[in-house]
Tab-separated table of C-alpha atoms in Angstrom:
chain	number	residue	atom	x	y	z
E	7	UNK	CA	-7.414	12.522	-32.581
E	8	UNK	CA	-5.781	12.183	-28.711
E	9	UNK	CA	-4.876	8.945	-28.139
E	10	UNK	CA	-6.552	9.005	-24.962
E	11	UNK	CA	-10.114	8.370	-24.561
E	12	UNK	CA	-9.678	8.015	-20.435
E	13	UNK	CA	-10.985	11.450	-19.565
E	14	UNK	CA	-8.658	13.368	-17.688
E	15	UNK	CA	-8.024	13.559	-13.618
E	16	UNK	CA	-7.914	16.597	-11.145
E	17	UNK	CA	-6.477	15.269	-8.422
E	18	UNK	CA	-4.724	11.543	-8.248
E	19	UNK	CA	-2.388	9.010	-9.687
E	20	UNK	CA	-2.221	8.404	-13.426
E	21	UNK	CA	-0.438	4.974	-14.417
E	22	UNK	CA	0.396	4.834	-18.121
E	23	UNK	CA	2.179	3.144	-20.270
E	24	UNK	CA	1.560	-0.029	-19.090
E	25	UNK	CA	2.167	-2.888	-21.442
E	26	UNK	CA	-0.898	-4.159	-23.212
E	27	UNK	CA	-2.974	-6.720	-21.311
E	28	UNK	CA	-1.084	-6.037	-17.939
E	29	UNK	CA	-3.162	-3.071	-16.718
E	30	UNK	CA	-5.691	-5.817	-14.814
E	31	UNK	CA	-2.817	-7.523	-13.134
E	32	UNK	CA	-1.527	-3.780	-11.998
E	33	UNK	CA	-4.663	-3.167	-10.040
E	34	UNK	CA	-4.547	-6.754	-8.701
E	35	UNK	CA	-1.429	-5.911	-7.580
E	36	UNK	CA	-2.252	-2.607	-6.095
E	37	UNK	CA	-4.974	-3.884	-4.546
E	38	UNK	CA	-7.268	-1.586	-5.787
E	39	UNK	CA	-10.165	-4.068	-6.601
E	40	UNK	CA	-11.635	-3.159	-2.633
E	41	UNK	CA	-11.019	0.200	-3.209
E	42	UNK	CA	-13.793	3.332	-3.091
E	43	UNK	CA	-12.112	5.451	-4.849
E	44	UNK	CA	-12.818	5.796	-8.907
E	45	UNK	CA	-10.443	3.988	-11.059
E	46	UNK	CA	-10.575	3.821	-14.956
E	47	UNK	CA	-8.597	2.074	-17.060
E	48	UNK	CA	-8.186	2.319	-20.477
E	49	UNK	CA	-6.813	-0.738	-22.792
E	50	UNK	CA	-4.787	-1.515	-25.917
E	51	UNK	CA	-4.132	2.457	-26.961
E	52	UNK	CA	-1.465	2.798	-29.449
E	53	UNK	CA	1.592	4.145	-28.187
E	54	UNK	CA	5.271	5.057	-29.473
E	55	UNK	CA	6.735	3.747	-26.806
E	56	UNK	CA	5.589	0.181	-26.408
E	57	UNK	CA	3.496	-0.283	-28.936
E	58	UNK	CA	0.131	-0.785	-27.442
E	59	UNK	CA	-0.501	-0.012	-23.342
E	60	UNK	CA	-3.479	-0.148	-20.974
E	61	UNK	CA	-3.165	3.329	-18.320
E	62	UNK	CA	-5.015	3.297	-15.138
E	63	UNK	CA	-6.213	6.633	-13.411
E	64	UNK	CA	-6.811	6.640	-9.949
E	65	UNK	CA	-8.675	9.461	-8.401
E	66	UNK	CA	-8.366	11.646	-5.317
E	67	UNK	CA	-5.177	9.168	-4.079
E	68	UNK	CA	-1.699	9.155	-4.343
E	69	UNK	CA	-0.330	5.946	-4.200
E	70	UNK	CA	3.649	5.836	-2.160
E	71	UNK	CA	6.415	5.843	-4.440
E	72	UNK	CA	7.281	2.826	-2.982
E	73	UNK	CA	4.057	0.995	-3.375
E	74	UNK	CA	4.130	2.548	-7.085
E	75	UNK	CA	7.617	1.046	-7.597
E	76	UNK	CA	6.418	-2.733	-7.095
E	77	UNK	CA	4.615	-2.259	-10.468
E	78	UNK	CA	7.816	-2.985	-12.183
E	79	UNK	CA	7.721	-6.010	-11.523
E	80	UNK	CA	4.594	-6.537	-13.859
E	81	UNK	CA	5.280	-3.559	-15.808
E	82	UNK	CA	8.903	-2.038	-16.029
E	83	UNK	CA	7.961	0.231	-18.772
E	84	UNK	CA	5.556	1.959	-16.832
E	85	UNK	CA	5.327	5.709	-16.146
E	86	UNK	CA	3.647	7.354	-13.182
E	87	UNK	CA	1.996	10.860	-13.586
E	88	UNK	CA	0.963	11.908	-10.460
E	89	UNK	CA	-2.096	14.897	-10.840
E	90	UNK	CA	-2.848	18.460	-8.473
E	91	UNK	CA	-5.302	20.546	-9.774
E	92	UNK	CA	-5.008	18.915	-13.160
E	93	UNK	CA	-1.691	19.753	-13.895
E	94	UNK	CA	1.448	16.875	-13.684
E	95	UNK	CA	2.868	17.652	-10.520
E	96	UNK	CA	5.236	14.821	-10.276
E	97	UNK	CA	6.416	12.315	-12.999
E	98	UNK	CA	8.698	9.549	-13.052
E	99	UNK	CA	9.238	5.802	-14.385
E	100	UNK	CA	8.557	2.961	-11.949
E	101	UNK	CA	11.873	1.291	-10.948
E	102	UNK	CA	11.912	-2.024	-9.171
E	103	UNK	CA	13.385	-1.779	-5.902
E	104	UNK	CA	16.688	-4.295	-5.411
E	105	UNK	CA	14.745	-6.024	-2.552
E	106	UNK	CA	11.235	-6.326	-1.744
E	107	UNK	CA	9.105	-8.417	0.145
E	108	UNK	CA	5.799	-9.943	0.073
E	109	UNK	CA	4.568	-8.556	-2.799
E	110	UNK	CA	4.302	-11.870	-5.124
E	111	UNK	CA	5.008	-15.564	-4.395
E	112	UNK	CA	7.989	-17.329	-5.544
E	113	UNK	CA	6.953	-19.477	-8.512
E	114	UNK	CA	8.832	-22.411	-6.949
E	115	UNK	CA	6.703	-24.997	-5.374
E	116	UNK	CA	9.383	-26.678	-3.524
E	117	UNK	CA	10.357	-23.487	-2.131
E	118	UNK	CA	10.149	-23.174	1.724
E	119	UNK	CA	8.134	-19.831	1.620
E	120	UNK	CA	5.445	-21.727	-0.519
E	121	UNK	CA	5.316	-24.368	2.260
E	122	UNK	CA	5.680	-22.338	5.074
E	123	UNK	CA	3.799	-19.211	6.617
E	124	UNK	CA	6.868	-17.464	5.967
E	125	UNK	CA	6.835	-13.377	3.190
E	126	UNK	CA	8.513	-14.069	0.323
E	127	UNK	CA	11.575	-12.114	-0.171
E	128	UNK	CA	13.525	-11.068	-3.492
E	129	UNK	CA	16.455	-9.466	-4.818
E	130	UNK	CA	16.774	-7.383	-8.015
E	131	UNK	CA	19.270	-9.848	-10.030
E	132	UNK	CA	19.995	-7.984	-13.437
E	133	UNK	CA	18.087	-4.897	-15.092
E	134	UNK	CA	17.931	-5.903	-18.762
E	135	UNK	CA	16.324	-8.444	-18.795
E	136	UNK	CA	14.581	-7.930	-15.640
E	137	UNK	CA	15.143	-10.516	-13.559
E	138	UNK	CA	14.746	-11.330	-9.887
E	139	UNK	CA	16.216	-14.207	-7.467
E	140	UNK	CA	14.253	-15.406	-4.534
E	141	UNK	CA	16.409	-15.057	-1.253
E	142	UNK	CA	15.195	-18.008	-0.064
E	143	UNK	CA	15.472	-20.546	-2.588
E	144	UNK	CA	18.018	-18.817	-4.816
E	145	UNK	CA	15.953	-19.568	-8.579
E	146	UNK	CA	16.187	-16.694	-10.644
E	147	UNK	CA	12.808	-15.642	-12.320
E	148	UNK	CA	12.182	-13.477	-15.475
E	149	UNK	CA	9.596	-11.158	-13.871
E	150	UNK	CA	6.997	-12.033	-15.681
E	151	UNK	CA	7.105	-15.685	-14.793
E	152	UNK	CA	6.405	-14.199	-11.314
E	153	UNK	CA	2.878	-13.323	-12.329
Y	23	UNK	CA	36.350	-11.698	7.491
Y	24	UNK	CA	35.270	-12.737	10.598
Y	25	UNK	CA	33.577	-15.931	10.910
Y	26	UNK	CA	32.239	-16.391	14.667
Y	27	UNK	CA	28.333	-16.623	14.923
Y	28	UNK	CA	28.263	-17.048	11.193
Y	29	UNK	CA	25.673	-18.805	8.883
Y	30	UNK	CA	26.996	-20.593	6.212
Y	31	UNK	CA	23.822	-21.315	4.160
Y	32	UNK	CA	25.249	-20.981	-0.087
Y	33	UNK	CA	28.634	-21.057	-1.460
Y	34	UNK	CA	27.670	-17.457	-2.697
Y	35	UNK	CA	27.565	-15.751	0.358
Y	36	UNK	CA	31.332	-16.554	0.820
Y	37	UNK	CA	33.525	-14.338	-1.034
Y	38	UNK	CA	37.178	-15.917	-2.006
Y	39	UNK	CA	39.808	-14.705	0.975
Y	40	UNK	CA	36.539	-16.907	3.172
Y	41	UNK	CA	36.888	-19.748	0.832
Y	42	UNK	CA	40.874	-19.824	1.423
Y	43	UNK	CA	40.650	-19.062	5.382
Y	44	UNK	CA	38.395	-22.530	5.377
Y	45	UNK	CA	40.755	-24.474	3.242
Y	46	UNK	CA	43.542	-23.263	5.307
Y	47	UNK	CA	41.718	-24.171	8.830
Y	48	UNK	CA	40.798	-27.491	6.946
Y	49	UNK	CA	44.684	-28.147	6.304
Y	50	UNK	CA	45.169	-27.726	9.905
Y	51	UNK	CA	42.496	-30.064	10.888
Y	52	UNK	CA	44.000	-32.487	8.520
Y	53	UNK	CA	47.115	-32.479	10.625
Y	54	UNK	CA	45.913	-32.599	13.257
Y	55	UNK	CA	42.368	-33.903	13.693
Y	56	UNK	CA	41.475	-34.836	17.352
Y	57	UNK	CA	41.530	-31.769	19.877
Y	58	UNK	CA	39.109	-30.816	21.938
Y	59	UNK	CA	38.644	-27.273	21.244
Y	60	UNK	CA	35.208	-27.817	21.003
Y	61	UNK	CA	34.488	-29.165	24.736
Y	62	UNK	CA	31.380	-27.993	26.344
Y	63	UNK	CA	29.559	-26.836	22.820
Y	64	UNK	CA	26.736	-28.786	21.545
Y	65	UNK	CA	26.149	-28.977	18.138
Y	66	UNK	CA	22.535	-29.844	16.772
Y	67	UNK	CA	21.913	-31.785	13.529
Y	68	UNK	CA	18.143	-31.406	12.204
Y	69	UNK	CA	17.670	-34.111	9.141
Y	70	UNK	CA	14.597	-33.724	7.705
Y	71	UNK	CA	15.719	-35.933	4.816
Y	72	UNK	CA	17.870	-38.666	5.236
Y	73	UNK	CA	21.804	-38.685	4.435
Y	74	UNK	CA	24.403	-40.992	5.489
Y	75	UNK	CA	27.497	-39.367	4.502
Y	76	UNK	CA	27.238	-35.857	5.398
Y	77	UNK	CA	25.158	-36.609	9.085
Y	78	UNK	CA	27.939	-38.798	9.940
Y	79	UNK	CA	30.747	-36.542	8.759
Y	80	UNK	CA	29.151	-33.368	10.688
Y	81	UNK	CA	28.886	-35.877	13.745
Y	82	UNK	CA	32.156	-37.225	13.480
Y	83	UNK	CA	34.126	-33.608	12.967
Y	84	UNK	CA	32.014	-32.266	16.331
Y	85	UNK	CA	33.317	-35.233	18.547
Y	86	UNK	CA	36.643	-35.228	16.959
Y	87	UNK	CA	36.723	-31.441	18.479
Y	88	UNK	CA	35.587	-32.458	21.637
Y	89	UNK	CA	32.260	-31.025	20.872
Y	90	UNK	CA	28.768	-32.654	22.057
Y	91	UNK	CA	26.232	-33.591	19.444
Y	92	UNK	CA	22.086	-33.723	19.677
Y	93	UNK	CA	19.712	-33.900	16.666
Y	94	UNK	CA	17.193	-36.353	14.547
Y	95	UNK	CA	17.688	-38.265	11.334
Y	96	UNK	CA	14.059	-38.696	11.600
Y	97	UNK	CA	11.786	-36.113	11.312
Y	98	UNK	CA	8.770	-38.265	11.903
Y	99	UNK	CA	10.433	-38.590	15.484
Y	100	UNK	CA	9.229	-35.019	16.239
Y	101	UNK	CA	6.688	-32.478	16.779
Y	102	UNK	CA	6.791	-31.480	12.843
Y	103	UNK	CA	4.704	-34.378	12.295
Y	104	UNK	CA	2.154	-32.754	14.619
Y	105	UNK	CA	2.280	-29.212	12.097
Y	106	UNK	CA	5.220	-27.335	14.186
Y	107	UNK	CA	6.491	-25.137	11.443
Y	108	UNK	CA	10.361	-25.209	10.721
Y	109	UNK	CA	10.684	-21.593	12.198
Y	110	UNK	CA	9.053	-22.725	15.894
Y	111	UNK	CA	11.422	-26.196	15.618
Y	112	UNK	CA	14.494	-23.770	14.803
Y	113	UNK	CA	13.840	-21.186	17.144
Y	114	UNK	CA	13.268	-24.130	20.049
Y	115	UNK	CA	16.248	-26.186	19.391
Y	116	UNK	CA	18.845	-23.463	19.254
Y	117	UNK	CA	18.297	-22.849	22.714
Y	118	UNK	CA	19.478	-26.223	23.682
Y	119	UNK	CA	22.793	-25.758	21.853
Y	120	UNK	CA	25.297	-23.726	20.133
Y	121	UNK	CA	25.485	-24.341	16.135
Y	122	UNK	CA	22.748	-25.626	14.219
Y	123	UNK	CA	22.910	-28.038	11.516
Y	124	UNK	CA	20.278	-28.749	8.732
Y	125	UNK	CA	19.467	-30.711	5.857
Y	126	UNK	CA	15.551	-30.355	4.773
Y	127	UNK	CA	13.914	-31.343	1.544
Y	128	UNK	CA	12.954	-27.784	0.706
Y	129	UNK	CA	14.839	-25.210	-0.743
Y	130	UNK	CA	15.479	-22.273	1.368
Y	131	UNK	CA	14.928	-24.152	4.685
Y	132	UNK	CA	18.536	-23.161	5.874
Y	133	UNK	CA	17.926	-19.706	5.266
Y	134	UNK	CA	14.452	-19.261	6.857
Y	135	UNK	CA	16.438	-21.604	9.800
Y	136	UNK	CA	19.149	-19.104	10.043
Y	137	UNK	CA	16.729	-15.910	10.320
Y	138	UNK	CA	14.954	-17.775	12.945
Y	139	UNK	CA	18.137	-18.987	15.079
Y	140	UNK	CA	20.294	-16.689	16.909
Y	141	UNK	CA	23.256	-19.283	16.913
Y	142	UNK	CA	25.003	-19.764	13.836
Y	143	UNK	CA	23.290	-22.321	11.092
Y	144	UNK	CA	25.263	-24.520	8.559
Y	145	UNK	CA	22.958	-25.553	5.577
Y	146	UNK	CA	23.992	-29.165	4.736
Y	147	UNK	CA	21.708	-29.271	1.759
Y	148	UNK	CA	18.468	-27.876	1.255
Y	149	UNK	CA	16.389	-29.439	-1.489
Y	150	UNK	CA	17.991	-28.951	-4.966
Y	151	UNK	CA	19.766	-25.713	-3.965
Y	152	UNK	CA	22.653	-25.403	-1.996
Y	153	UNK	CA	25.390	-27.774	0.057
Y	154	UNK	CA	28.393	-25.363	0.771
Y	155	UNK	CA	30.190	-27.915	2.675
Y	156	UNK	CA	30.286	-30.266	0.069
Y	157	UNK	CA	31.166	-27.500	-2.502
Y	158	UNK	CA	34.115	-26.247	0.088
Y	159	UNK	CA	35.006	-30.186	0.308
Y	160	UNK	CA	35.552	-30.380	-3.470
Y	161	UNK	CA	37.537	-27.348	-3.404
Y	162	UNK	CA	39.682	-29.111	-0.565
Y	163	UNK	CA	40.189	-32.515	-2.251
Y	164	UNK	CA	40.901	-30.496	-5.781
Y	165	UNK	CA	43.893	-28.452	-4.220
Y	166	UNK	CA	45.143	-30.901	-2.199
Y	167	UNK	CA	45.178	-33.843	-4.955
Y	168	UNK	CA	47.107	-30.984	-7.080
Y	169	UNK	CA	48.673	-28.837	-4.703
Y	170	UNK	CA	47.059	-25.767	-6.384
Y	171	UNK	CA	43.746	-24.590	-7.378
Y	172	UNK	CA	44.492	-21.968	-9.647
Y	173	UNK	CA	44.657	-22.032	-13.245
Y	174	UNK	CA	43.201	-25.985	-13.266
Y	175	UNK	CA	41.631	-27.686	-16.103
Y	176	UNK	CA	38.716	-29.312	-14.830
Y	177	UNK	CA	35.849	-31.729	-16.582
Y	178	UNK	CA	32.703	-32.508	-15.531
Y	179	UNK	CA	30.764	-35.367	-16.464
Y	180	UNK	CA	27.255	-36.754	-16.200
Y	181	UNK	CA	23.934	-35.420	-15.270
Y	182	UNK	CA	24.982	-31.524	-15.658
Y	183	UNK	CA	21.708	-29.851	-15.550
Y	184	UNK	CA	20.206	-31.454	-12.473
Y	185	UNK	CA	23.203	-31.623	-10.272
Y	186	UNK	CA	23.307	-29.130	-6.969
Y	187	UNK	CA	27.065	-29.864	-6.362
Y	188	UNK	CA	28.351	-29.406	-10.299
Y	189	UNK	CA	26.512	-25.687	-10.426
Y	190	UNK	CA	27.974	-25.238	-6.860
Y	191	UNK	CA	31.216	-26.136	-7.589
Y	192	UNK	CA	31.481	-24.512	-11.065
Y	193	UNK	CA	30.547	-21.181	-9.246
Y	194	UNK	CA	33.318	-21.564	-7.026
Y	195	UNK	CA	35.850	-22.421	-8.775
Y	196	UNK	CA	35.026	-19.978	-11.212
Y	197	UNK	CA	36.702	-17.887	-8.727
Y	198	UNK	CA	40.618	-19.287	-9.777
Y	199	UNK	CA	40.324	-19.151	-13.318
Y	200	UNK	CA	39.758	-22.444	-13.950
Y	201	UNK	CA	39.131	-23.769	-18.039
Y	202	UNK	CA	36.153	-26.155	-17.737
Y	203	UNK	CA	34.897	-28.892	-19.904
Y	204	UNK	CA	31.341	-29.640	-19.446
Y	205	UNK	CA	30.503	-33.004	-20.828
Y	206	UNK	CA	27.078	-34.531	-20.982
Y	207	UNK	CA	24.216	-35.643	-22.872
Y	208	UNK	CA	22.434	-33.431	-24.739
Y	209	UNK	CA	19.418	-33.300	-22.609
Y	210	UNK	CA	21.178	-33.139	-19.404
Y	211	UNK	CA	23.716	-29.759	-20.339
Y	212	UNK	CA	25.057	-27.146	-18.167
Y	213	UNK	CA	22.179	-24.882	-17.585
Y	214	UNK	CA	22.150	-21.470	-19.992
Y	215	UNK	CA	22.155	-19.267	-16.676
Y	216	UNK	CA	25.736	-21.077	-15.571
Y	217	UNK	CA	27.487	-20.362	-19.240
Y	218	UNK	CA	26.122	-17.034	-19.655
Y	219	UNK	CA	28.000	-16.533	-15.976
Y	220	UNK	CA	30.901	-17.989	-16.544
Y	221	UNK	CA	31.016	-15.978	-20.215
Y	222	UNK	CA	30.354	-12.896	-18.164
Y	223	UNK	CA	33.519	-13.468	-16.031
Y	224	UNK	CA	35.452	-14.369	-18.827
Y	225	UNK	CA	35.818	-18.350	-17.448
Y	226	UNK	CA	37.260	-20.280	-20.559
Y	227	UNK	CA	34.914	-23.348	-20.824
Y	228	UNK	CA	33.706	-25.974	-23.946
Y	229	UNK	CA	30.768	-28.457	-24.213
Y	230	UNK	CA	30.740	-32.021	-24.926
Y	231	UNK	CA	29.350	-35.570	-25.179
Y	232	UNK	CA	32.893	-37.709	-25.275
Y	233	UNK	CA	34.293	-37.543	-22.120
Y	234	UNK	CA	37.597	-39.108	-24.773
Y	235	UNK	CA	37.751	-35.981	-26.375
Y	236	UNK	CA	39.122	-34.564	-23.046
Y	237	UNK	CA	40.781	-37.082	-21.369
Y	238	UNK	CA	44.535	-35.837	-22.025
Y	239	UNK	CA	44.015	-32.208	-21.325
Y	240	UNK	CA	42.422	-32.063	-17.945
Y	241	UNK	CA	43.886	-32.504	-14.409
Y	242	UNK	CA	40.256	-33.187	-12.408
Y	243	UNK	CA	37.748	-35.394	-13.606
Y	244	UNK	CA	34.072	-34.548	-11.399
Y	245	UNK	CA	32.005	-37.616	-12.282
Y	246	UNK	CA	28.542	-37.545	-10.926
Y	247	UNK	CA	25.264	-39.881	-11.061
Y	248	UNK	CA	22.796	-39.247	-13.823
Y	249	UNK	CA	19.455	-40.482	-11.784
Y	250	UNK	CA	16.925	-41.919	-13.043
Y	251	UNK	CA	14.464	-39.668	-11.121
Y	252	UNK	CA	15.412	-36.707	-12.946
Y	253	UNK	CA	13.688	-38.016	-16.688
Y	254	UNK	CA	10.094	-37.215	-16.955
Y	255	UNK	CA	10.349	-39.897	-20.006
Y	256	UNK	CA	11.992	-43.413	-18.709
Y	257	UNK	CA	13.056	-44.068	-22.071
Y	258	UNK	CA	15.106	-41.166	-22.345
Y	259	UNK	CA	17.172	-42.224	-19.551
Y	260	UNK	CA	17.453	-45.646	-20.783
Y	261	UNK	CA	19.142	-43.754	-23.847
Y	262	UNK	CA	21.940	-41.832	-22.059
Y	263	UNK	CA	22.204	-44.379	-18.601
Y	264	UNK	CA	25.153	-46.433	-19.637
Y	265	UNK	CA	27.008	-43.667	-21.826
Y	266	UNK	CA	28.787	-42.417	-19.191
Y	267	UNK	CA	30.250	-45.310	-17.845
Y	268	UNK	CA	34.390	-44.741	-16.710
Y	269	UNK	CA	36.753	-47.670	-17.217
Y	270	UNK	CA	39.891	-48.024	-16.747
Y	271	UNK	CA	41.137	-48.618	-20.300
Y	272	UNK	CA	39.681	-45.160	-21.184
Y	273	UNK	CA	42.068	-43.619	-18.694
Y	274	UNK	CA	44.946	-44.771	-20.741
Y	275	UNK	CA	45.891	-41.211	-22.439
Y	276	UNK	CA	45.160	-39.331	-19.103
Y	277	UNK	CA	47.637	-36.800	-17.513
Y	278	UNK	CA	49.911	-38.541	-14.635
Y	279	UNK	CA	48.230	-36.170	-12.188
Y	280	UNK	CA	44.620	-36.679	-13.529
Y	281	UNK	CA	42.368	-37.233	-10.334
Y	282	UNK	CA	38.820	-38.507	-10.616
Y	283	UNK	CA	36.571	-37.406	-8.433
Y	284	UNK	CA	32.682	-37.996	-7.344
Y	285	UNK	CA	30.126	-36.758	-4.708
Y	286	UNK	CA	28.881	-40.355	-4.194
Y	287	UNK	CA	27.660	-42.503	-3.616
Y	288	UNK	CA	27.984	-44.216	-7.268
Y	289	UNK	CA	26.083	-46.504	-9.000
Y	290	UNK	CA	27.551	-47.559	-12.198
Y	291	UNK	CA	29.477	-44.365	-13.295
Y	292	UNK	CA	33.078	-45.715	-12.308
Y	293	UNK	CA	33.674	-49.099	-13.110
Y	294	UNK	CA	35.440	-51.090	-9.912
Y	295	UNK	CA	38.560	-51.412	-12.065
Y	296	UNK	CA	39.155	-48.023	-11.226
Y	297	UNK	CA	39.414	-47.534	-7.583
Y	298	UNK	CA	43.135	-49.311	-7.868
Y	299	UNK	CA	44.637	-47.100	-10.452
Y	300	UNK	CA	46.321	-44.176	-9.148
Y	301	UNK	CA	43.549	-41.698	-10.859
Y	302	UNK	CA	40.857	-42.770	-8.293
Y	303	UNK	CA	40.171	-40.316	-5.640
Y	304	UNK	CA	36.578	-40.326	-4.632
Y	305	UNK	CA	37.555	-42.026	-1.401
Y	306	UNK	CA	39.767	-39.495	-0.363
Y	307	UNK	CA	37.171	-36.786	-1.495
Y	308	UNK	CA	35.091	-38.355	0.997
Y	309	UNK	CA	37.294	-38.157	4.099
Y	310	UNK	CA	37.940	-34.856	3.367
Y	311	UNK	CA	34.474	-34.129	4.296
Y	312	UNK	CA	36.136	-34.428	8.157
Y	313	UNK	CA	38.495	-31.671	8.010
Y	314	UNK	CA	36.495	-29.538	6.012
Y	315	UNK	CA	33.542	-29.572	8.454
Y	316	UNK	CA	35.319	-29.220	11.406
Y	317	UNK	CA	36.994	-26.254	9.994
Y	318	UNK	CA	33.794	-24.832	9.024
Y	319	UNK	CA	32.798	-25.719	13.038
Y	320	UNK	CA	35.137	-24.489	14.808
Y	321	UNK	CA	35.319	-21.113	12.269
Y	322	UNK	CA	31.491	-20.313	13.563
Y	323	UNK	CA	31.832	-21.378	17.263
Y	324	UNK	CA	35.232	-18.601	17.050
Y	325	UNK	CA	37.444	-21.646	18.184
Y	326	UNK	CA	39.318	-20.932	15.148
Y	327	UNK	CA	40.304	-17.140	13.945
């Protein structure tokens, strides 16, 4: 049987192997809720490389490596297919830039961009375990204490 | 290595050949500490929190240089109390002089301060974070009390998990391969984040709850307050309060050169006996906050190269 029971795309951005539970907080994150275009996800398939994952197809768009990178932040293990004419044209693994700005808040509440109008900045502070270091306010977050 | 129109907002932006070009400007403020190399700069001091020691120190090293100095201790003096965010009040007040100094109850104010100001900013503690002049201070008082700062042995005692200028100064000094006795309470320990660091650099260091234990080996002694403030659980600090108590028969095994020092002010961590022996240096450690600032002063304004 294929593990996959998200039928497949002909044109568009394929998200997979996103840990289990996570692929809700990747389209939060991607801000596809408002979007037209037609998204399925898929959740808790079983998969050799992180045991279960939720995968997200996105159709007719392809989403900027850039904007695709930010995932790692919820999701390092994620990989990115992206689709023409059915066939992987481009694949890669998402890889957290070493800055970045806006994307999420800094889980500090006495930090000054929680206080002030003021895009949260951070810095990539060690791979394995991912973890990141708000610019402002120096704390150093695993990255999933970020969500 | 230049230092002219420079922020100095964290100890970790300063790598360590900045480090010793401020100790060695500070050694040449200590000889010679009223010039006027400053005259015709103005030097702003925002306190949104209040602070005796280090407003007063700031203000002192500017009009020791000859400098000018305008500012608040009092933020409810000013148009933050009417919803003026810190940026607007920044980007205002830097036109009416030439280095910026701040002290806000947030962490990260200095740095959103700096990005706002084109003149240089000098952080003088922002929330639990960072206080680089105090850090650069200690360093000051350390070598100067042993006419070295490599290769120390160094304790520090007290409320290790809460206090800004302990992780501060550990990071620094971890730059002179120091060995490092942390000792503490159990609850109040060197955070995990500071020992995996100083493992990573290879920074010999031990734990412990007996500041005895120690006493013969070491040549600093950095006492600091535990505060009540810190314990979500009152009885908790009622536990570990008077543990940490220095007297003067406790220095009895100490090295001849042992200095003790603390950021102040103190409350009951070193007995009054103390301040006569010849181990007492906290006094000195705070004059030194003089030199050190207008060092760091003149470094940004380029009056110093």
């Amino acid at each position: 049987m294929r593990a996959y029971k998200v039928y497949a795309i002909e044109e568009g951005t394929v998200i997979d192997h996103i840990e289990s539970g996570k692929g809700t907080k990747v389209i939060e994150l991607l801000n596809l809720k408002d979007s037209t275009d037609i998204i399925s996800m898929g959740m808790n398939f079983e998969s050799s490389q992180v045991g279960k994952k939720d995968i997200i197809k996105i159709e007719n768009r392809f989403l900027t490596k850039d904007e695709l990178n930010t995932i790692a932040i919820i999701a390092p293990t994620a990989t990115i297919n992206i689709i023409k004419k059915a066939k992987v044209a481009e694949k890669f693994k998402v890889e957290l830039p070493d800055e970045f700005q806006g994307i999420i808040k800094c889980r500090n509440p006495t930090c000054i961009t929680r206080n002030e109008p003021v895009k949260s900045k951070f810095k990539k502070f060690s791979e394995s375990p991912l973890k990141v270091r708000c610019k402002y306010c120096e704390k150093v977050f695993i990255h999933f204490e970020l969500l | 290595m230049n230092f002219k129109k420079r922020d100095i907002i964290s100890i970790e932006d300063l790598s360590k050949d900045d480090i010793l070009k401020i100790l060695k400007v500070a050694k040449k403020m200590e000889k010679n500490p009223v010039q006027n190399i400053l005259k015709g700069k103005i030097m702003a001091t925002l306190f949104f929190e209040p602070s005796t020691r280090t407003r007063l120190s700031f203000e002192s090293s500017m009009k020791r240089l000859g400098g000018e100095i305008l500012g608040f201790g009092n933020p409810k003096i000013t148009s933050v109390t009417k919803g003026e965010t810190l940026w607007d009040t920044t980007k205002m007040i830097q036109a009416y002089c030439d280095v910026i100094v701040i002290r806000h109850y947030l962490e990260g104010a200095a740095r959103l301060s700096a990005e706002s100001a084109d003149v240089p900013v000098i952080n003088a503690g922002d929330g639990s974070n960072q206080h680089p002049t105090q850090t650069m201070l200690d360093l000051f008082t350390i070598e100067q009390s042993q006419g070295k700062i490599k290769d120390l042995h160094i304790a520090m005692c007290g409320d290790l998990k809460y206090g800004r200028t302990v992780h501060s100064l550990t990071k620094a000094l971890s730059l002179f391969n120091p060995t490092l006795y942390f000792v503490s309470p159990d609850t109040l320990r060197i955070p995990g984040y500071i020992r995996h660091e100083l493992r990573t650099k290879k920074i010999k260091f031990s734990e412990h709850t007996d500041i005895n234990e120690v006493m013969n080996k070491i040549d600093i002694l950095y006492a600091t307050r535990i505060q009540k403030e810190r314990f979500p659980d009152l009885a908790d600090y009622e536990k570990v309060k008077n543990t940490y108590i220095l007297k003067k028969n406790m220095l009895g095994g100490a090295k001849d050169n042992m200095k003790i020092m603390h950021p102040l002010p103190r409350v009951n961590e070193i007995d009054n006996d103390v301040d006569d022996t010849k181990h007492a240096y906290y006094f000195q450690q705070a004059a030194n906050a003089v030199p050190i600032r207008q060092a760091i002063i003149s470094l940004v304004l380029g009056a110093e190269k």
